[in-house]
Amino acid sequence: MGYSKEIIEAANRAMEQRRRQSITKAEQRRRSFFSRYPRALEIERELSRTAAKAAKAVLTGSNARLELERLKESNQALQSELAALLKSAGVSEDYLEIRYACPLCKDEGYVDGKMCSCMKQLLRDEAYQRLNALSPLSLSSFDTFSLDYYGEAPLKAGGIPPKKRMEDIYRYCKNYAANFDPQLSPSLLMQGATGLGKTHLSLAIARAAIGKGFGVIYCSAPNIIGKLEKERFRSARGSTDESDVYLLECDLLILDDLGTEFPTSFSSSTIYNMINSRLMASRPTIISTNLTMRELEKQYSQRLVSRIMGNHVRLEFLGSDVRQKKRLIR
């Protein structure tokens, strides 16, 4: 699906604003230059007239070849005179022209019907900005994830050391991000106590997916339930919103902090429908939760827990609160 309608519209507005700015700046340069060099304006007007004369000569057919040759010589002389004026003013030859931010597409966003690389970058920037407003995306990357805070001793006899477990999870997530495909990548369940890096790694995956041009939504369970509940109220009053549709159709949904939302019949049914609909459409979801299996079964219906456990790759995070360790070090 790629980017949401909101992101595309925002990128289009940014592109249009960029184009207007390029044109406005060119107009300002031209006015300033013509006020200092009136002859330059006369030359431009004469060049425009020569173009009209050339078209007339072709249409009339009378001595067209000779007339076109004469006009060509006149045109070249005028262009040379204008170039000399620009040089004497100490400005570049393109000073009077529009300097587009992207010469390839002339700030239109498309070349021969195909999206220009500058438009793709605007879409990525807008997606990053929106996701960053809701999450610490700027701080969350695979490069900033440190394994130094995870212990090397097992938490219980015969158990796996937290650092070893987290090394495996880190490698899995990095590979998942590198090969992300909205049709083929599995859904993930990141499970473990608070402060173990679940949000960090899920956002690192989001960063990589956005960089490839995929549409990503990040939301915490309490926030999205609150938002959808308000939208349901507005819909009852005749207003519509696309959030419901995009949650189901985005390339990757990250549902953070599952289990921290206030439990109601609306929240339970909404979460089930969201997860189930995406599974039915083979669209990946990354769920993170602090709840244990027993706590999940206590809070949610058996059918929801079954859908999650049966259709998500489970990544069980181990260790003690990394955020607390970082604060102690500071």
Coordinates of C-alpha atoms in Angstrom, one line a residue:
M1 CA 0.0 0.0 0.0
G2 CA 2.9 2.4 0.7
Y3 CA 2.2 5.8 2.3
S4 CA -1.1 7.0 3.7
K5 CA -3.2 9.6 1.9
E6 CA -2.3 12.1 4.6
I7 CA 1.4 11.6 4.0
I8 CA 1.1 11.8 0.2
E9 CA -1.0 15.0 0.5
A10 CA 1.5 16.6 2.9
A11 CA 4.4 15.7 0.5
N12 CA 2.5 17.1 -2.5
R13 CA 1.9 20.4 -0.5
A14 CA 5.6 20.5 0.3
M15 CA 6.6 19.9 -3.3
E16 CA 4.1 22.7 -4.5
Q17 CA 5.5 25.1 -1.9
R18 CA 9.1 24.2 -3.0
R19 CA 8.1 25.0 -6.6
R20 CA 6.4 28.3 -5.7
Q21 CA 9.5 29.3 -3.7
S22 CA 11.8 28.6 -6.7
I23 CA 9.6 30.7 -9.0
T24 CA 9.2 33.5 -6.5
K25 CA 13.0 33.7 -5.9
A26 CA 13.6 33.8 -9.7
E27 CA 11.1 36.7 -10.0
Q28 CA 12.8 38.6 -7.2
R29 CA 16.2 38.2 -8.9
R30 CA 14.8 39.3 -12.2
R31 CA 13.1 42.4 -10.9
S32 CA 16.3 43.4 -9.0
F33 CA 18.5 42.8 -12.1
F34 CA 16.2 44.6 -14.5
S35 CA 16.0 47.6 -12.3
R36 CA 19.8 47.9 -12.4
Y37 CA 20.2 46.8 -16.0
P38 CA 17.1 48.0 -18.0
R39 CA 18.8 46.8 -21.2
A40 CA 18.5 43.2 -20.0
L41 CA 14.7 43.5 -19.9
E42 CA 14.7 45.0 -23.4
I43 CA 16.8 42.1 -24.7
E44 CA 14.4 39.6 -23.2
R45 CA 11.4 41.3 -24.9
E46 CA 13.3 41.3 -28.2
L47 CA 14.1 37.6 -27.8
S48 CA 10.4 37.0 -27.3
R49 CA 9.5 39.0 -30.4
T50 CA 12.1 37.0 -32.5
A51 CA 10.4 33.8 -31.5
A52 CA 7.0 35.1 -32.7
K53 CA 8.7 36.4 -35.9
A54 CA 10.2 32.9 -36.5
A55 CA 6.8 31.3 -36.2
K56 CA 5.3 33.8 -38.6
A57 CA 8.1 33.2 -41.2
V58 CA 7.4 29.5 -41.1
L59 CA 3.7 30.0 -41.6
T60 CA 3.9 32.5 -44.5
G61 CA 6.6 30.4 -46.3
S62 CA 7.9 33.5 -48.2
N63 CA 11.7 33.6 -48.0
A64 CA 11.3 31.6 -44.8
R65 CA 14.8 30.1 -44.9
L66 CA 16.5 33.5 -45.3
E67 CA 14.3 35.1 -42.6
L68 CA 14.9 32.3 -40.1
E69 CA 18.7 32.6 -40.7
R70 CA 18.5 36.3 -40.1
L71 CA 16.5 35.8 -36.9
K72 CA 18.9 33.2 -35.7
E73 CA 21.8 35.6 -36.1
S74 CA 19.8 38.3 -34.3
N75 CA 18.9 35.9 -31.5
Q76 CA 22.5 34.8 -31.0
A77 CA 23.7 38.5 -30.9
L78 CA 21.0 39.3 -28.3
Q79 CA 21.9 36.3 -26.2
S80 CA 25.6 37.2 -26.3
E81 CA 24.8 40.8 -25.2
L82 CA 22.7 39.4 -22.3
A83 CA 25.5 37.0 -21.3
A84 CA 27.9 40.0 -21.3
L85 CA 25.6 42.0 -19.0
L86 CA 25.3 39.0 -16.6
K87 CA 29.0 38.6 -16.5
S88 CA 29.6 42.3 -15.9
A89 CA 27.2 42.1 -13.0
G90 CA 29.2 39.2 -11.5
V91 CA 26.4 36.7 -11.6
S92 CA 26.0 33.3 -13.2
E93 CA 24.5 32.7 -16.7
D94 CA 21.4 31.1 -15.2
Y95 CA 20.8 34.0 -12.8
L96 CA 17.5 35.1 -14.5
E97 CA 16.2 31.5 -14.8
I98 CA 14.2 29.5 -12.3
R99 CA 16.5 27.5 -10.1
Y100 CA 14.5 24.5 -9.2
A101 CA 15.4 22.5 -6.1
C102 CA 15.4 19.4 -8.3
P103 CA 16.4 20.2 -11.9
L104 CA 15.4 16.7 -12.9
C105 CA 11.6 17.1 -12.3
K106 CA 11.5 20.9 -12.0
D107 CA 9.9 20.5 -8.6
E108 CA 6.9 18.7 -10.0
G109 CA 7.7 15.4 -8.3
Y110 CA 7.4 13.3 -11.4
V111 CA 9.4 12.7 -14.6
D112 CA 7.7 11.0 -17.6
G113 CA 4.9 9.8 -15.3
K114 CA 7.3 8.2 -12.8
M115 CA 7.9 9.5 -9.3
C116 CA 11.1 11.4 -9.0
S117 CA 13.7 10.6 -6.3
C118 CA 13.1 14.0 -4.7
M119 CA 9.4 13.2 -4.2
K120 CA 10.3 9.8 -2.7
Q121 CA 12.6 11.6 -0.2
L122 CA 9.8 14.0 0.7
L123 CA 7.5 11.1 1.4
R124 CA 10.1 9.4 3.6
D125 CA 10.8 12.7 5.5
E126 CA 7.1 13.2 6.1
A127 CA 6.7 9.6 7.3
Y128 CA 9.7 9.9 9.6
Q129 CA 8.4 13.2 11.0
R130 CA 4.9 11.9 11.8
L131 CA 6.3 8.7 13.4
N132 CA 8.9 10.6 15.4
A133 CA 6.1 12.9 16.8
L134 CA 4.6 9.8 18.4
S135 CA 7.7 7.9 19.4
P136 CA 11.5 8.2 20.0
L137 CA 12.2 7.2 16.4
S138 CA 15.2 9.5 16.1
L139 CA 16.9 7.7 18.9
S140 CA 15.8 4.2 17.8
S141 CA 18.0 2.4 15.3
F142 CA 20.0 -0.8 15.2
D143 CA 23.2 1.2 15.6
T144 CA 22.0 2.8 18.8
F145 CA 20.9 -0.5 20.4
S146 CA 23.5 -1.7 22.9
L147 CA 23.8 -5.2 24.2
D148 CA 26.1 -4.1 27.0
Y149 CA 23.3 -3.6 29.5
Y150 CA 22.2 -7.3 29.4
G151 CA 23.7 -9.7 31.9
E152 CA 25.8 -12.7 30.9
A153 CA 24.6 -14.9 33.8
P154 CA 21.3 -16.8 33.5
L155 CA 18.4 -15.4 35.5
K156 CA 17.5 -19.0 36.7
A157 CA 19.4 -22.3 36.8
G158 CA 19.7 -23.9 33.4
G159 CA 18.3 -20.8 31.7
I160 CA 19.8 -18.9 28.8
P161 CA 21.9 -15.7 29.6
P162 CA 19.9 -12.5 28.8
K163 CA 22.8 -11.2 26.7
K164 CA 22.8 -14.3 24.5
R165 CA 19.0 -14.2 24.1
M166 CA 19.1 -10.5 23.2
E167 CA 21.9 -11.1 20.7
D168 CA 19.7 -13.6 19.0
I169 CA 16.7 -11.2 19.0
Y170 CA 18.8 -8.3 17.8
R171 CA 20.1 -10.4 14.8
Y172 CA 16.6 -11.7 14.0
C173 CA 15.1 -8.1 14.0
K174 CA 18.0 -6.7 11.9
N175 CA 17.5 -9.5 9.4
Y176 CA 13.7 -8.9 9.5
A177 CA 14.2 -5.2 8.7
A178 CA 16.7 -5.8 5.9
N179 CA 14.4 -8.3 4.2
F180 CA 11.0 -6.7 5.1
D181 CA 8.2 -7.5 2.7
P182 CA 4.6 -6.6 3.5
Q183 CA 3.4 -9.7 1.8
L184 CA 5.9 -12.2 3.1
S185 CA 7.2 -11.0 6.5
P186 CA 5.6 -12.6 9.5
S187 CA 4.0 -10.8 12.4
L188 CA 6.0 -10.6 15.6
L189 CA 5.1 -10.7 19.3
M190 CA 7.8 -8.9 21.4
Q191 CA 7.2 -10.0 25.0
G192 CA 9.0 -9.2 28.2
A193 CA 9.3 -6.9 31.2
T194 CA 9.4 -3.1 30.8
G195 CA 12.6 -1.4 29.7
L196 CA 14.2 -4.3 27.8
G197 CA 14.2 -2.7 24.3
K198 CA 11.0 -3.9 22.7
T199 CA 10.0 -0.4 21.6
H200 CA 13.5 0.4 20.5
L201 CA 13.8 -2.6 18.2
S202 CA 10.3 -2.3 16.8
L203 CA 11.0 1.3 15.9
A204 CA 14.4 0.3 14.4
I205 CA 12.4 -2.0 12.1
A206 CA 10.0 0.8 11.3
R207 CA 12.8 3.2 10.4
A208 CA 14.2 0.6 7.9
A209 CA 10.7 -0.1 6.4
I210 CA 10.0 3.6 6.0
G211 CA 13.4 4.0 4.3
K212 CA 12.3 1.5 1.7
G213 CA 9.1 3.4 1.0
F214 CA 6.7 1.2 3.0
G215 CA 3.8 2.7 5.0
V216 CA 4.2 2.2 8.7
I217 CA 1.9 3.1 11.6
Y218 CA 3.2 3.2 15.2
C219 CA 0.7 3.4 18.0
S220 CA 0.4 2.5 21.6
A221 CA -2.6 0.4 22.5
P222 CA -4.1 3.1 24.9
N223 CA -3.7 5.9 22.3
I224 CA -5.1 4.1 19.4
I225 CA -8.1 2.8 21.4
G226 CA -8.8 6.3 22.6
K227 CA -8.5 7.7 19.0
L228 CA -10.8 5.1 17.5
E229 CA -13.4 5.6 20.2
K230 CA -13.5 9.3 19.4
E231 CA -13.7 8.6 15.7
R232 CA -16.6 6.2 16.3
F233 CA -18.4 9.0 18.1
R234 CA -17.8 11.4 15.2
S235 CA -18.9 8.8 12.7
A236 CA -22.2 8.5 14.5
R237 CA -22.6 12.2 13.9
G238 CA -21.9 11.9 10.2
S239 CA -18.1 12.5 10.2
T240 CA -15.7 10.1 8.7
D241 CA -12.0 9.3 9.2
E242 CA -9.5 7.0 7.4
S243 CA -7.7 5.8 10.5
D244 CA -9.7 2.5 10.7
V245 CA -8.9 1.7 7.0
Y246 CA -5.3 2.6 7.2
L247 CA -4.7 0.7 10.4
L248 CA -5.8 -2.4 8.5
E249 CA -4.1 -1.6 5.2
C250 CA -0.8 -0.1 6.1
D251 CA 2.3 -2.2 5.2
L252 CA 3.4 -2.5 8.8
L253 CA 1.5 -1.9 12.0
I254 CA 3.4 -1.5 15.3
L255 CA 1.1 -2.0 18.3
D256 CA 3.0 -1.0 21.3
D257 CA 2.2 -1.6 25.0
L258 CA -0.6 -4.1 24.5
G259 CA -2.3 -4.6 27.8
T260 CA -1.9 -1.1 29.2
E261 CA -5.2 0.1 27.6
F262 CA -8.2 0.4 29.9
P263 CA -10.1 -2.9 29.4
T264 CA -13.6 -2.5 27.9
S265 CA -15.7 -4.5 25.5
F266 CA -14.9 -1.8 22.9
S267 CA -11.1 -2.1 23.4
S268 CA -11.2 -5.9 23.3
S269 CA -13.3 -6.1 20.2
T270 CA -11.3 -3.4 18.5
I271 CA -7.9 -5.1 19.2
Y272 CA -9.2 -8.4 18.1
N273 CA -10.6 -7.0 14.8
M274 CA -7.4 -5.1 14.1
I275 CA -5.2 -8.1 14.6
N276 CA -7.5 -10.6 13.0
S277 CA -8.2 -8.5 9.9
R278 CA -4.5 -7.9 9.3
L279 CA -3.8 -11.6 9.7
M280 CA -6.5 -12.5 7.2
A281 CA -5.0 -10.0 4.7
S282 CA -1.5 -11.3 5.3
R283 CA -0.2 -7.9 6.5
P284 CA 2.5 -8.0 9.3
T285 CA 1.9 -6.5 12.7
I286 CA 4.5 -6.1 15.5
I287 CA 3.0 -6.3 18.9
S288 CA 4.9 -5.5 22.1
T289 CA 3.6 -6.3 25.6
N290 CA 4.9 -6.4 29.1
L291 CA 2.3 -9.1 29.9
T292 CA 3.2 -12.8 30.5
M293 CA 1.3 -15.5 28.7
R294 CA -0.8 -16.1 31.9
E295 CA -1.6 -12.3 32.1
L296 CA -2.6 -12.2 28.4
E297 CA -5.0 -15.1 28.9
K298 CA -6.5 -13.4 31.9
Q299 CA -7.0 -10.0 30.2
Y300 CA -8.1 -11.1 26.8
S301 CA -10.4 -13.6 25.2
Q302 CA -9.1 -17.1 24.3
R303 CA -9.7 -16.4 20.6
L304 CA -7.6 -13.3 20.7
V305 CA -4.7 -14.9 22.5
S306 CA -5.0 -17.9 20.2
R307 CA -4.8 -15.7 17.1
I308 CA -1.7 -13.9 18.5
M309 CA 0.2 -17.0 19.7
G310 CA -0.7 -19.1 16.6
N311 CA 0.2 -16.5 14.0
H312 CA 3.1 -14.4 15.5
V313 CA 6.8 -15.2 15.9
R314 CA 7.3 -14.9 19.6
L315 CA 10.4 -13.0 20.7
E316 CA 10.8 -13.3 24.5
F317 CA 13.0 -10.5 25.8
L318 CA 15.2 -11.2 28.9
G319 CA 17.1 -9.0 31.4
S320 CA 16.5 -6.3 33.9
D321 CA 15.3 -2.7 33.1
V322 CA 17.9 -1.2 30.7
R323 CA 16.5 2.3 31.2
Q324 CA 17.1 2.2 34.9
K325 CA 20.7 1.0 34.3
K326 CA 21.3 3.9 31.9
R327 CA 20.0 6.4 34.4
L328 CA 22.3 5.0 37.1
I329 CA 25.3 5.3 34.8
R330 CA 24.5 8.9 34.1

